[in-house]
JSON list of C-alpha atoms in Angstrom, two decimals:
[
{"chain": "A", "resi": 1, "resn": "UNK", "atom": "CA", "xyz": [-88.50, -98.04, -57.42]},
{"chain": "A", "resi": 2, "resn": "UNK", "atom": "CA", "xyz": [-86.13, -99.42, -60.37]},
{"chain": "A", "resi": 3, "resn": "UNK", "atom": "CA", "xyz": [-86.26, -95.82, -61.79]},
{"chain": "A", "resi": 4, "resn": "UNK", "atom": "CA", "xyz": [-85.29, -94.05, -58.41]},
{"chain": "A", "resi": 5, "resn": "UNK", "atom": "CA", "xyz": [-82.27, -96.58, -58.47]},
{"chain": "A", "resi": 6, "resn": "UNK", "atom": "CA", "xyz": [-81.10, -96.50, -61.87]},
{"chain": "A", "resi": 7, "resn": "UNK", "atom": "CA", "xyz": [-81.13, -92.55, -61.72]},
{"chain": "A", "resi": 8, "resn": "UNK", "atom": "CA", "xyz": [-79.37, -92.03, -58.60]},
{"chain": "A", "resi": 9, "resn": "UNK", "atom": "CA", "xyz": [-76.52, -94.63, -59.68]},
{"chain": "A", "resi": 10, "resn": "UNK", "atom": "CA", "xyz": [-76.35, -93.02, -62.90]},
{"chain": "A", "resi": 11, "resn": "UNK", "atom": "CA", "xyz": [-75.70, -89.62, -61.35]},
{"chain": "A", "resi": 12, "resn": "UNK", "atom": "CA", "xyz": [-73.66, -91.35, -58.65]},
{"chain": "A", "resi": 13, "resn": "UNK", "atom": "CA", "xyz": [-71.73, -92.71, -61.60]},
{"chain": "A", "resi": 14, "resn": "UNK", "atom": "CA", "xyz": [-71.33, -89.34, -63.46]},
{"chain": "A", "resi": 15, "resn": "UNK", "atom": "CA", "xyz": [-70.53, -87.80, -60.04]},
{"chain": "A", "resi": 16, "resn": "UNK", "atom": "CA", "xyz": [-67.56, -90.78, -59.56]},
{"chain": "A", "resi": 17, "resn": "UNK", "atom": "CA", "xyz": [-66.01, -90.26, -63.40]},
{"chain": "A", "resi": 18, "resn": "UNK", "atom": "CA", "xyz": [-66.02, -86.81, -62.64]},
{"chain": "A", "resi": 19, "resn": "UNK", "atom": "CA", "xyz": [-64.26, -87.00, -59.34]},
{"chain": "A", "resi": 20, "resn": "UNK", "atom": "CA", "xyz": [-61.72, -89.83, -60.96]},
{"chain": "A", "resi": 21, "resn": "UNK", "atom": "CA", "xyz": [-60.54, -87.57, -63.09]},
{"chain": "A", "resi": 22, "resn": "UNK", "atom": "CA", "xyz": [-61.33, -83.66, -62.72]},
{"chain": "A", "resi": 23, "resn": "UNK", "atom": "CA", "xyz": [-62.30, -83.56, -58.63]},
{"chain": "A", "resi": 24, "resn": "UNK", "atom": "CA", "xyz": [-60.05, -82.61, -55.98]},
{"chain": "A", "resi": 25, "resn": "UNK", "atom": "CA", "xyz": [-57.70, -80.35, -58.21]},
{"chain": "A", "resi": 26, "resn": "UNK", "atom": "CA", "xyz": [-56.94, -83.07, -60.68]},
{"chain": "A", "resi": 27, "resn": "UNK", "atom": "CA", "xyz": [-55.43, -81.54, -64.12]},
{"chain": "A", "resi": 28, "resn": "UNK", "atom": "CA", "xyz": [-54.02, -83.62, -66.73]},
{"chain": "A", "resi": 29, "resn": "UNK", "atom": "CA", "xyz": [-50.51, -83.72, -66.64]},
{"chain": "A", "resi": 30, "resn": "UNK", "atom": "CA", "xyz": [-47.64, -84.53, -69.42]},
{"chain": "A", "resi": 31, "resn": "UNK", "atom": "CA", "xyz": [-46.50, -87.73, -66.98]},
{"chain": "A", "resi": 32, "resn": "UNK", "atom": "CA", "xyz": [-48.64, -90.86, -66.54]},
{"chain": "A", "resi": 33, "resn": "UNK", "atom": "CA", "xyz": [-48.40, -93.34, -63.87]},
{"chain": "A", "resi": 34, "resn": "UNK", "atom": "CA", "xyz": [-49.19, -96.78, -63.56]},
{"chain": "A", "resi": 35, "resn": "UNK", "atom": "CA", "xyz": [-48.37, -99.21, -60.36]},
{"chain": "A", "resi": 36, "resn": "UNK", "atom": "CA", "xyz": [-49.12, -102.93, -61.49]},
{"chain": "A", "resi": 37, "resn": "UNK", "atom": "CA", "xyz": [-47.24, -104.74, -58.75]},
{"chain": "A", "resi": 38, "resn": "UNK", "atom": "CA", "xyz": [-50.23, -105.98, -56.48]},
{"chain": "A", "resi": 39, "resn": "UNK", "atom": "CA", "xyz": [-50.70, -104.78, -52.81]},
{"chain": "A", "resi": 40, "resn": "UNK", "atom": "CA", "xyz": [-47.49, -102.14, -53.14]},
{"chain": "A", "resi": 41, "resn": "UNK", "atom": "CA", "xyz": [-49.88, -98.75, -52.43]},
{"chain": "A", "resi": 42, "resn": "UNK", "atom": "CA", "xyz": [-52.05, -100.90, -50.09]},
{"chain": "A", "resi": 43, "resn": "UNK", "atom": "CA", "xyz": [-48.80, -101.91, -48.14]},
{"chain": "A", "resi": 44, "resn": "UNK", "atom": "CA", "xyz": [-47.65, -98.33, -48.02]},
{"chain": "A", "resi": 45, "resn": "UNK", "atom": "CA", "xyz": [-50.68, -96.88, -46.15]},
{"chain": "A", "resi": 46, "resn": "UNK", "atom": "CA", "xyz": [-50.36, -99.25, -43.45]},
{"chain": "A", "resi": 47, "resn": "UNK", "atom": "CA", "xyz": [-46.63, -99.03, -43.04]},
{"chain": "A", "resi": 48, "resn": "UNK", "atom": "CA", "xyz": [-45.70, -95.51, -43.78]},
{"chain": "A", "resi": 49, "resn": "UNK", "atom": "CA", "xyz": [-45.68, -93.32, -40.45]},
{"chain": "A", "resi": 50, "resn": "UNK", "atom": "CA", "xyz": [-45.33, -90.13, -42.78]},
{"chain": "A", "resi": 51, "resn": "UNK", "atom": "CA", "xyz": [-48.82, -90.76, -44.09]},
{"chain": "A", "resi": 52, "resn": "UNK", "atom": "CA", "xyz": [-51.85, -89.02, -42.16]},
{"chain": "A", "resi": 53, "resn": "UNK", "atom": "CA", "xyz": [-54.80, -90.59, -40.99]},
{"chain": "A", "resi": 54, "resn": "UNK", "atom": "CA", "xyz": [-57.10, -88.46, -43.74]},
{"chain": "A", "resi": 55, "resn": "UNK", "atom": "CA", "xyz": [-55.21, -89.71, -46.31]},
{"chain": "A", "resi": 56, "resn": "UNK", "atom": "CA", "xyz": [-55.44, -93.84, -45.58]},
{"chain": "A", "resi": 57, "resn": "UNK", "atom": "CA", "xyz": [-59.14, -93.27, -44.94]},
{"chain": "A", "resi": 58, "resn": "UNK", "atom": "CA", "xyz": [-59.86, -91.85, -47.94]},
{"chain": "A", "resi": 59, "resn": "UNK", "atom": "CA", "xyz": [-57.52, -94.09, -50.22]},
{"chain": "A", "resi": 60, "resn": "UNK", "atom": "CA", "xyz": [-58.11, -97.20, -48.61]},
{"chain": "A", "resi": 61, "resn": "UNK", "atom": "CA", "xyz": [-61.86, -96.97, -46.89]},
{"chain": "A", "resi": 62, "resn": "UNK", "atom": "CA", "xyz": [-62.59, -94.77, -49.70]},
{"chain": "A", "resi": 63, "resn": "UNK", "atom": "CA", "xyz": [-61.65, -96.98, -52.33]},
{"chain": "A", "resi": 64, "resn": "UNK", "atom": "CA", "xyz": [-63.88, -99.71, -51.15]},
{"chain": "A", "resi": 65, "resn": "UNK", "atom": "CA", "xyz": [-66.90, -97.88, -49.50]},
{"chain": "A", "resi": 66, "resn": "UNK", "atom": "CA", "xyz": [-67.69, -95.68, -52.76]},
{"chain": "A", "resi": 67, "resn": "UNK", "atom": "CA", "xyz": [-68.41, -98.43, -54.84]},
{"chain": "A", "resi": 68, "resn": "UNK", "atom": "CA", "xyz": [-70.59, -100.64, -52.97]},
{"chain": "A", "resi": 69, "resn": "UNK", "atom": "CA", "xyz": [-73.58, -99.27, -54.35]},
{"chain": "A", "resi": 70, "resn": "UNK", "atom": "CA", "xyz": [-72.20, -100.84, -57.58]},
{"chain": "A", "resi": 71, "resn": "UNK", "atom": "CA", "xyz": [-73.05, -104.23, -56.05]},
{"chain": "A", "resi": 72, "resn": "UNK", "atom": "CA", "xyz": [-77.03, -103.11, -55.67]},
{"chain": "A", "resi": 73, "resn": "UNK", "atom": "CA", "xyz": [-76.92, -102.92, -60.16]},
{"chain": "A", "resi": 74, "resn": "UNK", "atom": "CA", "xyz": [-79.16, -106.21, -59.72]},
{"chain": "A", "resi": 75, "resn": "UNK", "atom": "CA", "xyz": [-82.01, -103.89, -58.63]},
{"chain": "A", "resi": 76, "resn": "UNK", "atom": "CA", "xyz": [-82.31, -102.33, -61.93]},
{"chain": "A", "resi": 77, "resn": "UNK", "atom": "CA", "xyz": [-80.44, -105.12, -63.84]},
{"chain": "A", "resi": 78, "resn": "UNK", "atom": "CA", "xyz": [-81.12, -108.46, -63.75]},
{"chain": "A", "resi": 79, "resn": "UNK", "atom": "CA", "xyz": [-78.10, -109.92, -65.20]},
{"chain": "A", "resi": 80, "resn": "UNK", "atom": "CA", "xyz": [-75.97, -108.35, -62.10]},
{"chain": "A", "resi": 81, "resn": "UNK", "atom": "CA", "xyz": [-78.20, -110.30, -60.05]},
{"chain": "A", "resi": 82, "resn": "UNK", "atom": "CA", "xyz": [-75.34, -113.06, -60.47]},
{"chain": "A", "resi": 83, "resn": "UNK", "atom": "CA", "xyz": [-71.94, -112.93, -58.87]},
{"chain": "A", "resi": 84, "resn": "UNK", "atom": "CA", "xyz": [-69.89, -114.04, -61.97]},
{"chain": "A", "resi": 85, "resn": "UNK", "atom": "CA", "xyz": [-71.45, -111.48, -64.16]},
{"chain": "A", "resi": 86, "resn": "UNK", "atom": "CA", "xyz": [-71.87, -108.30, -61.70]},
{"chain": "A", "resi": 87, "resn": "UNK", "atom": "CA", "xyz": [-67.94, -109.22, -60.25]},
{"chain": "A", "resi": 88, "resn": "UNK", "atom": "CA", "xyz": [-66.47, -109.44, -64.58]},
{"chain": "A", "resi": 89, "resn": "UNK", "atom": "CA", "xyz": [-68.40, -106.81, -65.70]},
{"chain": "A", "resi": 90, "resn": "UNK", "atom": "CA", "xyz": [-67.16, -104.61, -62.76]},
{"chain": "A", "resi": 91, "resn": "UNK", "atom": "CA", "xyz": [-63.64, -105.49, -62.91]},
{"chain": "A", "resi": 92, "resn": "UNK", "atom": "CA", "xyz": [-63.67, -105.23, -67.02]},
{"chain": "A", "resi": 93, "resn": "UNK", "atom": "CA", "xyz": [-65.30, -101.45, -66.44]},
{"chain": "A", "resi": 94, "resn": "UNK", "atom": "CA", "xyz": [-63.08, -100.27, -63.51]},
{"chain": "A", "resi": 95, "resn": "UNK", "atom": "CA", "xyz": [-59.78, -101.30, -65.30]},
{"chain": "A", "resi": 96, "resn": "UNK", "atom": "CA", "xyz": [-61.05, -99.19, -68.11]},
{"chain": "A", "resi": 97, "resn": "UNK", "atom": "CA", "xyz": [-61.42, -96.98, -65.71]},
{"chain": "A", "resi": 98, "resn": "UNK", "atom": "CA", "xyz": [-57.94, -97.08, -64.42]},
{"chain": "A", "resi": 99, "resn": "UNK", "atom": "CA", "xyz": [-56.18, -97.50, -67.44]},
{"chain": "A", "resi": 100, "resn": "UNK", "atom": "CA", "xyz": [-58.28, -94.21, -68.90]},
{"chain": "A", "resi": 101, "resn": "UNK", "atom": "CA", "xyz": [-56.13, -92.34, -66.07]},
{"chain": "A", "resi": 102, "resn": "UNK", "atom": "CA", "xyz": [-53.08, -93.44, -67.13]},
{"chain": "A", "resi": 103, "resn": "UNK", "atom": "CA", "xyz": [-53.62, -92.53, -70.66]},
{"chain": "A", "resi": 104, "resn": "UNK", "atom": "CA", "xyz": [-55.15, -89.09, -70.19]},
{"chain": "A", "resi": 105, "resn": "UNK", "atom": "CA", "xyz": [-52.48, -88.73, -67.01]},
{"chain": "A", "resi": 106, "resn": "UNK", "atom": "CA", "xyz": [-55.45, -87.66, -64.73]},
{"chain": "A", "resi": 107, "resn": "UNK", "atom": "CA", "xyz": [-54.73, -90.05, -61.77]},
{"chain": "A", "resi": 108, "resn": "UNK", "atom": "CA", "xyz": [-52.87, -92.72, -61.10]},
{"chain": "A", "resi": 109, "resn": "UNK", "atom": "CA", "xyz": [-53.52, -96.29, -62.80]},
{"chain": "A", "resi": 110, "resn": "UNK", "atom": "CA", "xyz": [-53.13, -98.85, -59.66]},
{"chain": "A", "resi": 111, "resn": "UNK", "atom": "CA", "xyz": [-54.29, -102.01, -59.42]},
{"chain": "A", "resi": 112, "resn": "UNK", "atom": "CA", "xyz": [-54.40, -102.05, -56.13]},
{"chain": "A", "resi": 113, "resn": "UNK", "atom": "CA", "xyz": [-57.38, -99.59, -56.90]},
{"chain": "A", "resi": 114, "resn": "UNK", "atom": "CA", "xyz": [-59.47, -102.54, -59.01]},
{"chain": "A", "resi": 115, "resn": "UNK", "atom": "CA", "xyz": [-58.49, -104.55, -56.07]},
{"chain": "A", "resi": 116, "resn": "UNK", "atom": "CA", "xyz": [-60.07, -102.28, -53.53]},
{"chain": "A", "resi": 117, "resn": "UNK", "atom": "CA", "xyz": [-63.00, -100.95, -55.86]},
{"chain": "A", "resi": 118, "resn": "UNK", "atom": "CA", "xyz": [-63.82, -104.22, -56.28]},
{"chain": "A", "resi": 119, "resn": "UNK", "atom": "CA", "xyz": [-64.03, -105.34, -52.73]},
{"chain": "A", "resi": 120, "resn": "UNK", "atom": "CA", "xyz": [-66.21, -102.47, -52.60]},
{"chain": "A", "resi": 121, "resn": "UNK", "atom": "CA", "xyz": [-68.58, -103.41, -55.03]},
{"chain": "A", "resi": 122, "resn": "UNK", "atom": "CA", "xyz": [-68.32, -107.02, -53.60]},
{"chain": "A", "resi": 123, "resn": "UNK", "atom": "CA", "xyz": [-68.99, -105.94, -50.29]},
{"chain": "A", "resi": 124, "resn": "UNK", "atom": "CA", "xyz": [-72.31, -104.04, -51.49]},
{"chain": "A", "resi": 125, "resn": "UNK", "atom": "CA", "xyz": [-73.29, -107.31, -53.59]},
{"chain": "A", "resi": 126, "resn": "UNK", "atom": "CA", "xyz": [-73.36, -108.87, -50.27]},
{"chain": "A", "resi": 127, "resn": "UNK", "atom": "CA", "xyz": [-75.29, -106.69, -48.58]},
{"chain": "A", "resi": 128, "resn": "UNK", "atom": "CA", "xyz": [-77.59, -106.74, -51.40]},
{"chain": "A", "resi": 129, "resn": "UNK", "atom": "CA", "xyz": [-78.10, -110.48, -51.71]},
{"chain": "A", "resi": 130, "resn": "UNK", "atom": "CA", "xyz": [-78.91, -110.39, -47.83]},
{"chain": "A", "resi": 131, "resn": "UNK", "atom": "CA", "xyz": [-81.34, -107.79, -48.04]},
{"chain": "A", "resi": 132, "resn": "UNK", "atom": "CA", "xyz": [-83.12, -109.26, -50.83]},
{"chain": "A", "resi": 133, "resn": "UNK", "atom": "CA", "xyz": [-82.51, -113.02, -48.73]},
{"chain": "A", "resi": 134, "resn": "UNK", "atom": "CA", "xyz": [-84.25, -111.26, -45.71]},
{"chain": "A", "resi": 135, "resn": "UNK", "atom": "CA", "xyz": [-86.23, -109.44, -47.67]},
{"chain": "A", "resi": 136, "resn": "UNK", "atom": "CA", "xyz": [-85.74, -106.51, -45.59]},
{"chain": "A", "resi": 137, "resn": "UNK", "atom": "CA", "xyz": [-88.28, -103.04, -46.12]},
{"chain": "A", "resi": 138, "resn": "UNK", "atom": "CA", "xyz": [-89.98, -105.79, -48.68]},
{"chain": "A", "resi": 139, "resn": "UNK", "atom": "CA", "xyz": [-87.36, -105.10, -51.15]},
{"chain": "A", "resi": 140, "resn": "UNK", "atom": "CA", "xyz": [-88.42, -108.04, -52.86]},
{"chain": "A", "resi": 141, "resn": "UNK", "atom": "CA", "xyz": [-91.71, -106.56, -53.99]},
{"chain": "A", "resi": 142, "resn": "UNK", "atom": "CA", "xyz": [-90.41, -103.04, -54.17]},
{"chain": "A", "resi": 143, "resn": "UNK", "atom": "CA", "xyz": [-88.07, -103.75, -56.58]},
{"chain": "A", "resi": 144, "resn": "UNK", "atom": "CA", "xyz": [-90.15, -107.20, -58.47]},
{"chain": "A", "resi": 145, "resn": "UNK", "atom": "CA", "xyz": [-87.53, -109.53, -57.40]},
{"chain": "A", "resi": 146, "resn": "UNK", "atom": "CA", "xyz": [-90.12, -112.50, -56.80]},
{"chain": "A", "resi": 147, "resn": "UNK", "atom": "CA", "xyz": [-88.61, -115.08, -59.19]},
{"chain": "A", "resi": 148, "resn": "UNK", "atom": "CA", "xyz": [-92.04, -116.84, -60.62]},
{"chain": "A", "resi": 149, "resn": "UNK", "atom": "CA", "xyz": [-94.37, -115.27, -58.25]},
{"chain": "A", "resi": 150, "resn": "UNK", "atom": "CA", "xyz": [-97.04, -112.90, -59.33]},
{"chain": "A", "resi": 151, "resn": "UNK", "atom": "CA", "xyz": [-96.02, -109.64, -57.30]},
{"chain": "A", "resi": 152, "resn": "UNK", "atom": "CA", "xyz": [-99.48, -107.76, -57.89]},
{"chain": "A", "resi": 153, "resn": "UNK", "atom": "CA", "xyz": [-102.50, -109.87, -56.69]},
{"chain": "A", "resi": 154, "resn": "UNK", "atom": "CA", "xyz": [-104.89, -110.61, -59.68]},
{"chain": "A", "resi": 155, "resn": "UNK", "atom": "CA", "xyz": [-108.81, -109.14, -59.18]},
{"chain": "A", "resi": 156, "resn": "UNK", "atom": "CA", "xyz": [-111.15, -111.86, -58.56]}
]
């Protein structure tokens, strides 16, 4: 089951990088943007009448439900099975991220994008930790999770 996982979030991943910076029409332009005053784009889809409903839900639901699965990286690696590590990693990758927009001027560096992203991914972290807590479709053995239990029963 690790496999299945770390495949699909690796094409998930490819599919996301490509989207971020070639999807919907995106070409690189001469003129790079950056917004680093926190909660300014966030503030302007609630308040402004002029944007459309399509447009806040997929800048600010999208920007948090697409990377939740990010959150589930402890199935397949078992250092991201920590909030400290899984949260700084994230954040150290998705300003990168961000800051690879502004430079190749294919999208808009915004912080309030690592904010949301990583509500996203801390959202899906959550879910994760209670699903492996509850140990819900015996993701626990599924995915070896047991911490120092045997998950295969020995022969006798």
């Amino acid at each position: 089951m690790k496999r299945y996982f770390a495949v699909f979030i690796i094409a998930y991943t490819v599919f996301l990088l490509y989207m971020m910076f070639f999807g919907s029409g995106r070409e690189a332009s001469e003129v790079s943007y950056i917004q680093t005053q926190p909660f300014i784009t966030i503030q302007k889809f609630f308040t402004d009448t002029k944007i459309g409903n399509e447009d806040f839900i997929i800048n600010i639901i999208g920007n948090i439900f697409v990377f939740s699965p990010f959150g589930w990286l402890g199935l397949c690696i078992r250092r991201f099975d920590k909030f400290i590590p899984a949260t700084f990693s994230f954040l150290i990758i998705i300003s990168i991220i961000e800051t690879l927009q502004y430079f190749s001027g294919r999208g808009v560096a915004d912080i309030d994008d690592i904010f949301l992203n990583t509500i996203g991914m801390l959202i899906g972290f959550v879910i994760f930790k209670y699903a492996t807590w509850k140990n819900i479709a015996n993701i626990r053995f599924h995915f070896e999770l047991s911490e120092g239990k045997s998950l295969h029963p020995t022969a006798s």
